[in-house]
Every structure is written in structure tokens, then in C-alpha cells.
mmCIF file of N, CA and C in Angstrom:
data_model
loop_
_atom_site.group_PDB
_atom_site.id
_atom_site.type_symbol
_atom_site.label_atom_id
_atom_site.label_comp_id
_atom_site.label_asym_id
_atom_site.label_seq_id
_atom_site.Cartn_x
_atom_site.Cartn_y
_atom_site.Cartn_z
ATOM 1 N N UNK A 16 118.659 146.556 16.296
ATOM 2 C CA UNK A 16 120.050 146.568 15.894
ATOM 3 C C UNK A 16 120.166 146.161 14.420
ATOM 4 N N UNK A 17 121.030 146.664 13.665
ATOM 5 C CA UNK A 17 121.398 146.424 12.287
ATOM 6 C C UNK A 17 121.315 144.792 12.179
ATOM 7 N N UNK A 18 122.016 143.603 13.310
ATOM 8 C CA UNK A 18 121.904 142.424 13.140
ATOM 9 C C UNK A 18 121.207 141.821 12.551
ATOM 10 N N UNK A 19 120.101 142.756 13.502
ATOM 11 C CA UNK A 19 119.020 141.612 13.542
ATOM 12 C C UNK A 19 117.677 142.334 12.447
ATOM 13 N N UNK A 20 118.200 143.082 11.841
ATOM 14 C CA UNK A 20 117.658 143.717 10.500
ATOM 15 C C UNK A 20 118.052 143.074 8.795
ATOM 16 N N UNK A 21 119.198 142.941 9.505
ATOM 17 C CA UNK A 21 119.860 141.846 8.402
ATOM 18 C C UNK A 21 119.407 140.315 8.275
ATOM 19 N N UNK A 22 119.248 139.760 9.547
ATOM 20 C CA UNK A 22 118.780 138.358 9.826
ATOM 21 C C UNK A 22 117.511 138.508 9.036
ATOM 22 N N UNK A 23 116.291 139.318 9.605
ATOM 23 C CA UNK A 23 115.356 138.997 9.074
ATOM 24 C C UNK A 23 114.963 139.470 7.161
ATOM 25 N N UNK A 24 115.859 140.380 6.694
ATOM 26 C CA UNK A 24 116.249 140.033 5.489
ATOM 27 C C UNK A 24 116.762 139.234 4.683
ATOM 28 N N UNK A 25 117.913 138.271 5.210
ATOM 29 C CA UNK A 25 118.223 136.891 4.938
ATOM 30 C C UNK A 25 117.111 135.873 5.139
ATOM 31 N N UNK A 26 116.725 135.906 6.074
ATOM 32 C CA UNK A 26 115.398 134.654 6.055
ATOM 33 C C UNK A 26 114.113 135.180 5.520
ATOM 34 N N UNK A 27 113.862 136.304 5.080
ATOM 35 C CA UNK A 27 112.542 136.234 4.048
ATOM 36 C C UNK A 27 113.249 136.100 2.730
ATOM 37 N N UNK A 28 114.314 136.457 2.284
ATOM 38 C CA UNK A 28 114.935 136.054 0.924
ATOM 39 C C UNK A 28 115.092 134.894 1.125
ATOM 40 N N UNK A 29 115.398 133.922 2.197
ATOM 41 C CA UNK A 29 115.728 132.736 1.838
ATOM 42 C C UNK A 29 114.682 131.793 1.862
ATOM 43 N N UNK A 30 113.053 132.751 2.388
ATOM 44 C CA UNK A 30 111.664 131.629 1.878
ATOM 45 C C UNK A 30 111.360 132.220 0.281
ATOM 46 N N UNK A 31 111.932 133.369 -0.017
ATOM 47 C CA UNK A 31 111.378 133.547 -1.514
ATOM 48 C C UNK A 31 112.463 132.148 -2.604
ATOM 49 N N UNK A 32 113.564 132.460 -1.711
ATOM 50 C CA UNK A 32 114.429 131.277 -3.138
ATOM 51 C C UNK A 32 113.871 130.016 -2.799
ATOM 52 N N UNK A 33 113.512 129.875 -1.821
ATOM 53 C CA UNK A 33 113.219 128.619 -1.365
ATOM 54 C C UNK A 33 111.386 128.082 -2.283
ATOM 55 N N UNK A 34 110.742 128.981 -2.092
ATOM 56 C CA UNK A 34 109.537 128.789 -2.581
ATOM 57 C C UNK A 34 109.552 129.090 -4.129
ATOM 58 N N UNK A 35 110.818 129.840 -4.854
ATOM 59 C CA UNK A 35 110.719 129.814 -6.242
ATOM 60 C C UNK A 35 111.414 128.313 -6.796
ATOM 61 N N UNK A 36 112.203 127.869 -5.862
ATOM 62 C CA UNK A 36 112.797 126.345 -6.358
ATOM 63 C C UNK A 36 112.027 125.422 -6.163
ATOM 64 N N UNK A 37 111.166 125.416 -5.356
ATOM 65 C CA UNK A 37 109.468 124.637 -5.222
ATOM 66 C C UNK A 37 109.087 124.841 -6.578
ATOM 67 N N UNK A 38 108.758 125.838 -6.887
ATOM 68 C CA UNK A 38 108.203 125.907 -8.109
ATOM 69 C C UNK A 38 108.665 125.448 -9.342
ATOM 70 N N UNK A 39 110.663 125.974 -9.557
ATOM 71 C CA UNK A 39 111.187 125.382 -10.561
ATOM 72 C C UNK A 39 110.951 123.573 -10.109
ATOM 73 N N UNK A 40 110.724 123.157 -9.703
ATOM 74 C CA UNK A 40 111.310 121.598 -9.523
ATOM 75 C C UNK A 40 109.665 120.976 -9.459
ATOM 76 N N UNK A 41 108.308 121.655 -9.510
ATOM 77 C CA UNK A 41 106.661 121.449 -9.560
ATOM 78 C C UNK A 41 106.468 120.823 -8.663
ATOM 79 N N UNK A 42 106.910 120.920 -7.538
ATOM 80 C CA UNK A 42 106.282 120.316 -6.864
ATOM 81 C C UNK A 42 105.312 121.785 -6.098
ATOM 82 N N UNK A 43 105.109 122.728 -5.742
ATOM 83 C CA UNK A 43 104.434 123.772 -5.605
ATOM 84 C C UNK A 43 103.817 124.519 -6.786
ATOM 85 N N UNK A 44 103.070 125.247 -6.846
ATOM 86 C CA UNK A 44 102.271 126.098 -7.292
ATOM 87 C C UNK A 44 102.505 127.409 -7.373
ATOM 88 N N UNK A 45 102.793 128.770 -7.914
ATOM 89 C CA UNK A 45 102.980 129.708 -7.863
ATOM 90 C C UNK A 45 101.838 130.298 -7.417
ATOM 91 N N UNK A 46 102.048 130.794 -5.692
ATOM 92 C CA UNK A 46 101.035 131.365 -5.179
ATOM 93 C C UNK A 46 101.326 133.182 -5.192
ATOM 94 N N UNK A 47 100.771 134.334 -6.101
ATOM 95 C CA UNK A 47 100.948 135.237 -6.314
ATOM 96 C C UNK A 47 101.157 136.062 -4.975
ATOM 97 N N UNK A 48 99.670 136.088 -3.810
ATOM 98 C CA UNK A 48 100.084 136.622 -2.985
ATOM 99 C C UNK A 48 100.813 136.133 -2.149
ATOM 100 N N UNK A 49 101.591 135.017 -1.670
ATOM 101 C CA UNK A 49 102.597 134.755 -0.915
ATOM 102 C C UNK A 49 103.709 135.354 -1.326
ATOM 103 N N UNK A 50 104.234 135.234 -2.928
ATOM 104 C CA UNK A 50 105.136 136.042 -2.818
ATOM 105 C C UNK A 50 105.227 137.273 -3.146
ATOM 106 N N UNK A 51 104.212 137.872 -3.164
ATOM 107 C CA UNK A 51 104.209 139.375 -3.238
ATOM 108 C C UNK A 51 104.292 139.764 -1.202
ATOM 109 N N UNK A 52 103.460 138.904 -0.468
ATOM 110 C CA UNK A 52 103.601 139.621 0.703
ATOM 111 C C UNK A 52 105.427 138.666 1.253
ATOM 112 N N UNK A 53 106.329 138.230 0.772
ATOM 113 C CA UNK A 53 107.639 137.766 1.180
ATOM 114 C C UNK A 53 108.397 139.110 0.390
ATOM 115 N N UNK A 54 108.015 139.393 -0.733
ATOM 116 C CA UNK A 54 108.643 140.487 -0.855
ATOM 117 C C UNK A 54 108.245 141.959 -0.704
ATOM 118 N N UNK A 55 107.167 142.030 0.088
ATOM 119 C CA UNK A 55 106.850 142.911 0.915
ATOM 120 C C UNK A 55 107.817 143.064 2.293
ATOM 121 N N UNK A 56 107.989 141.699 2.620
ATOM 122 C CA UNK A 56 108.769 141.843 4.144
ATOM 123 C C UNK A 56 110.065 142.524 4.106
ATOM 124 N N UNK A 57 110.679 141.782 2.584
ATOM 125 C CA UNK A 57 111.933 142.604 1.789
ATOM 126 C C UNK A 57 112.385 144.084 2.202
ATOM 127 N N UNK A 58 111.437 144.646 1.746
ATOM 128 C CA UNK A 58 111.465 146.078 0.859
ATOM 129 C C UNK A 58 111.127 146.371 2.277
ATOM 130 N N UNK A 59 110.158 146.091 3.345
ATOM 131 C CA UNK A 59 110.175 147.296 4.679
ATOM 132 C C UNK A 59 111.129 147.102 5.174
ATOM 133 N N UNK A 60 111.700 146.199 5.519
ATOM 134 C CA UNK A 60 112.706 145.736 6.773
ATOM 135 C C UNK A 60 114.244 146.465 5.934
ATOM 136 N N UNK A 61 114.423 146.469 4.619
ATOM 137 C CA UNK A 61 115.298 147.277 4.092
ATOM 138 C C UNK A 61 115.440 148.605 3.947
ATOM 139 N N UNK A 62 113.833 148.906 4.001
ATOM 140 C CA UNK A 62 113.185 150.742 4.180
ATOM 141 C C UNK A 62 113.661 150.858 5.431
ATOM 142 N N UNK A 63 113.436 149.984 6.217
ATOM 143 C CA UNK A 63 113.546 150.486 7.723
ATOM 144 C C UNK A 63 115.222 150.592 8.381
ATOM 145 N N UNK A 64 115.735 149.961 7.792
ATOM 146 C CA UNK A 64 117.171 149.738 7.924
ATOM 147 C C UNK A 64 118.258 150.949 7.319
ATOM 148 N N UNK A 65 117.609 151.468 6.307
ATOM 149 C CA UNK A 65 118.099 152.546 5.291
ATOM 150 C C UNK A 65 118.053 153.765 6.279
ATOM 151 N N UNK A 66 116.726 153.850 6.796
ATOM 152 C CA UNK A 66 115.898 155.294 6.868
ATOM 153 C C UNK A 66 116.455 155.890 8.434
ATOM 154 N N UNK A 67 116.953 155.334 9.139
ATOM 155 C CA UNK A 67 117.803 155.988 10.565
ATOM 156 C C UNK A 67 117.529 156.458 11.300
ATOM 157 N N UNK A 68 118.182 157.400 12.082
ATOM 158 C CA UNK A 68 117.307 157.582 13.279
ATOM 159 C C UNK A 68 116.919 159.536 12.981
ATOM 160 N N UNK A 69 116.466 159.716 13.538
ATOM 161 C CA UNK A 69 115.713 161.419 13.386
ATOM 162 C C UNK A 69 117.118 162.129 14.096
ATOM 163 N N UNK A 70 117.736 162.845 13.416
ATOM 164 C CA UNK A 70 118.351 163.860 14.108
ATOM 165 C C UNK A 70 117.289 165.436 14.328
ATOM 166 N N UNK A 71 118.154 165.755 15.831
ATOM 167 C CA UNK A 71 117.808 167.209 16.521
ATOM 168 C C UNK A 71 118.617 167.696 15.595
ATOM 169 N N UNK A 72 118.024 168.887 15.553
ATOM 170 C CA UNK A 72 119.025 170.246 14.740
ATOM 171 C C UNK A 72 119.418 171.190 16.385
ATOM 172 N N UNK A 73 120.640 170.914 16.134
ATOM 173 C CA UNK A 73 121.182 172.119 17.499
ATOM 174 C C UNK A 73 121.462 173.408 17.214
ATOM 175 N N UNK A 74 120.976 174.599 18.293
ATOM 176 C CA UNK A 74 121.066 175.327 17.550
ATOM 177 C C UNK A 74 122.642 175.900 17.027
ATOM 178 N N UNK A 75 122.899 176.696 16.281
ATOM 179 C CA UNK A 75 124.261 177.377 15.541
ATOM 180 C C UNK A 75 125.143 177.698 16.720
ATOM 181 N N UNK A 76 126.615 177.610 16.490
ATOM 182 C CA UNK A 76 127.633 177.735 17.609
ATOM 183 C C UNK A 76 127.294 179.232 17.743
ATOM 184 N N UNK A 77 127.812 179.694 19.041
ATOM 185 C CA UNK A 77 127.897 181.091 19.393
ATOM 186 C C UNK A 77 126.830 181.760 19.252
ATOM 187 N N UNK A 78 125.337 181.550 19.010
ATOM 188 C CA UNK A 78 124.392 182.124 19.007
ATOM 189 C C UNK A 78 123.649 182.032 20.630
ATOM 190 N N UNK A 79 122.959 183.788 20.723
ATOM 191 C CA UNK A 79 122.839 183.473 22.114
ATOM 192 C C UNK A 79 120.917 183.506 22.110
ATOM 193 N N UNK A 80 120.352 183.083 22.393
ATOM 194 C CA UNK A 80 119.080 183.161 22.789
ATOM 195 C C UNK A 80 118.746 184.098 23.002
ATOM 196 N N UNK A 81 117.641 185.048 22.838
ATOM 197 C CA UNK A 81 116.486 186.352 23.715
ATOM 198 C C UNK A 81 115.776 185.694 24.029
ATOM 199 N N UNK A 82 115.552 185.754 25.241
ATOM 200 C CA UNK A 82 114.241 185.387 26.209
ATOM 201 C C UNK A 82 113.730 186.059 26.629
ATOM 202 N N UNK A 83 111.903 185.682 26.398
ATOM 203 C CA UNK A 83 111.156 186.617 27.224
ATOM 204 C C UNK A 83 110.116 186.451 28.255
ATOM 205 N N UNK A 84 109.957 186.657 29.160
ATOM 206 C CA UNK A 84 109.285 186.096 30.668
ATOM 207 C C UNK A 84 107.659 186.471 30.441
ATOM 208 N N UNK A 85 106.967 185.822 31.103
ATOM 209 C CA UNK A 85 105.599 185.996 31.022
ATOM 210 C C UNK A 85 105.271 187.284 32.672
ATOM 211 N N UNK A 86 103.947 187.298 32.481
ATOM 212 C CA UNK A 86 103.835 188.181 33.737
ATOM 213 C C UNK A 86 104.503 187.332 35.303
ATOM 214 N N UNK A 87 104.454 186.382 35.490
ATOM 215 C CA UNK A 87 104.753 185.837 36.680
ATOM 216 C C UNK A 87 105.989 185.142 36.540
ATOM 217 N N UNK A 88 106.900 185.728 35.707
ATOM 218 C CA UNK A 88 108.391 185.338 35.231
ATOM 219 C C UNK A 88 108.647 183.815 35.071
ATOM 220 N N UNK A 89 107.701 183.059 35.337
ATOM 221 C CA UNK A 89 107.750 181.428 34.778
ATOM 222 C C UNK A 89 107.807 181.401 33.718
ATOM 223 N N UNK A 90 106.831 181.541 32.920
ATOM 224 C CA UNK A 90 106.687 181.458 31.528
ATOM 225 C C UNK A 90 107.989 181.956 30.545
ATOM 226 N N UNK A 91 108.650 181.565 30.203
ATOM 227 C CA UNK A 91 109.945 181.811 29.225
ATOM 228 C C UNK A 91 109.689 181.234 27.576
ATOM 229 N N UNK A 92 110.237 182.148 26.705
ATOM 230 C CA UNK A 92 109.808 181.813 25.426
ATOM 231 C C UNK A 92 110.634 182.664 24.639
ATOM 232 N N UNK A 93 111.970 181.406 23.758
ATOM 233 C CA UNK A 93 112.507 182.275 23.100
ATOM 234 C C UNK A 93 111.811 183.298 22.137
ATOM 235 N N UNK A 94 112.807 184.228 22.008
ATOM 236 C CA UNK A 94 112.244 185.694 21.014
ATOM 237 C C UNK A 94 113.201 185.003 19.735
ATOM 238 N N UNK A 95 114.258 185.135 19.890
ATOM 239 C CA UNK A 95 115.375 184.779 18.719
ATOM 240 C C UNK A 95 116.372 184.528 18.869
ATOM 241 N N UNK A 96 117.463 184.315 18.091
ATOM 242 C CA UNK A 96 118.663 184.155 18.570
ATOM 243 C C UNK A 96 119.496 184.685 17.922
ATOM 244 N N UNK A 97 120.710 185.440 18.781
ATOM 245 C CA UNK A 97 120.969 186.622 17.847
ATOM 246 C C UNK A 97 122.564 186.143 18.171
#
């Protein structure tokens, strides 16, 4: 759910401010890959939130199907749609 896409975007932004005010105030260390992988979590969980769900393409109003049967008339397989 969008919620809970948002939540976990708020709480990895809020260990990056949190771990850059560590730093402004010295008591931490600027650890490169920690915050490269916090703002990694960023950028997917926002990719993923952006990017939606897969739409079907239906086919065009008023178009009717050709179908064509195999030898034992099971087999069906549109030809086109005209």
C-alpha cells in the first residue's frame, strides 16, 4: 500500500538526518557506505512507489475476433481482429 511506502521513506530519511547530525555535532564519523546504502533504500522504495502497476491493453471497442480451430476443434487461435 502507498502507506506503508511512504513510512518506510520517512524512516530511512529520518536515519540519514539523523546520522548526518551525528556527524555535524562529532560525535560519529562519516561512514561513506552507510550512507550511500540509506540512500539507496531512498531512491528504490520511491522507484517502486512511482512505477505502478502493469496495465492489460484490452482489445479496441467493437472489434470482433477471427478464430481458427485446430483439427480436433479444441485448439482455437486468434487470426485477427477485424
Amino acid at each position: 500500500s502507498l502507506d506503508g511506502i511512504q513510512k518506510n521513506v520517512g524512516e530511512a530519511l529520518a536515519v540519514i538526518v539523523i546520522f548526518l547530525g551525528q556527524i555535524a555535532a562529532g560525535s560519529s564519523v562519516f561512514d561513506l557506505c552507510a550512507f550511500l546504502l540509506a540512500c539507496l533504500v531512498v531512491l528504490l522504495v520511491r522507484i517502486y512507489g512511482l512505477a505502478g502497476k502493469a496495465k492489460v491493453k484490452s482489445p479496441e471497442a467493437g472489434s470482433t475476433p477471427v478464430m481458427a480451430a485446430g483439427k480436433n476443434g479444441s485448439d482455437l487461435k486468434v487470426i485477427s481482429n477485424v
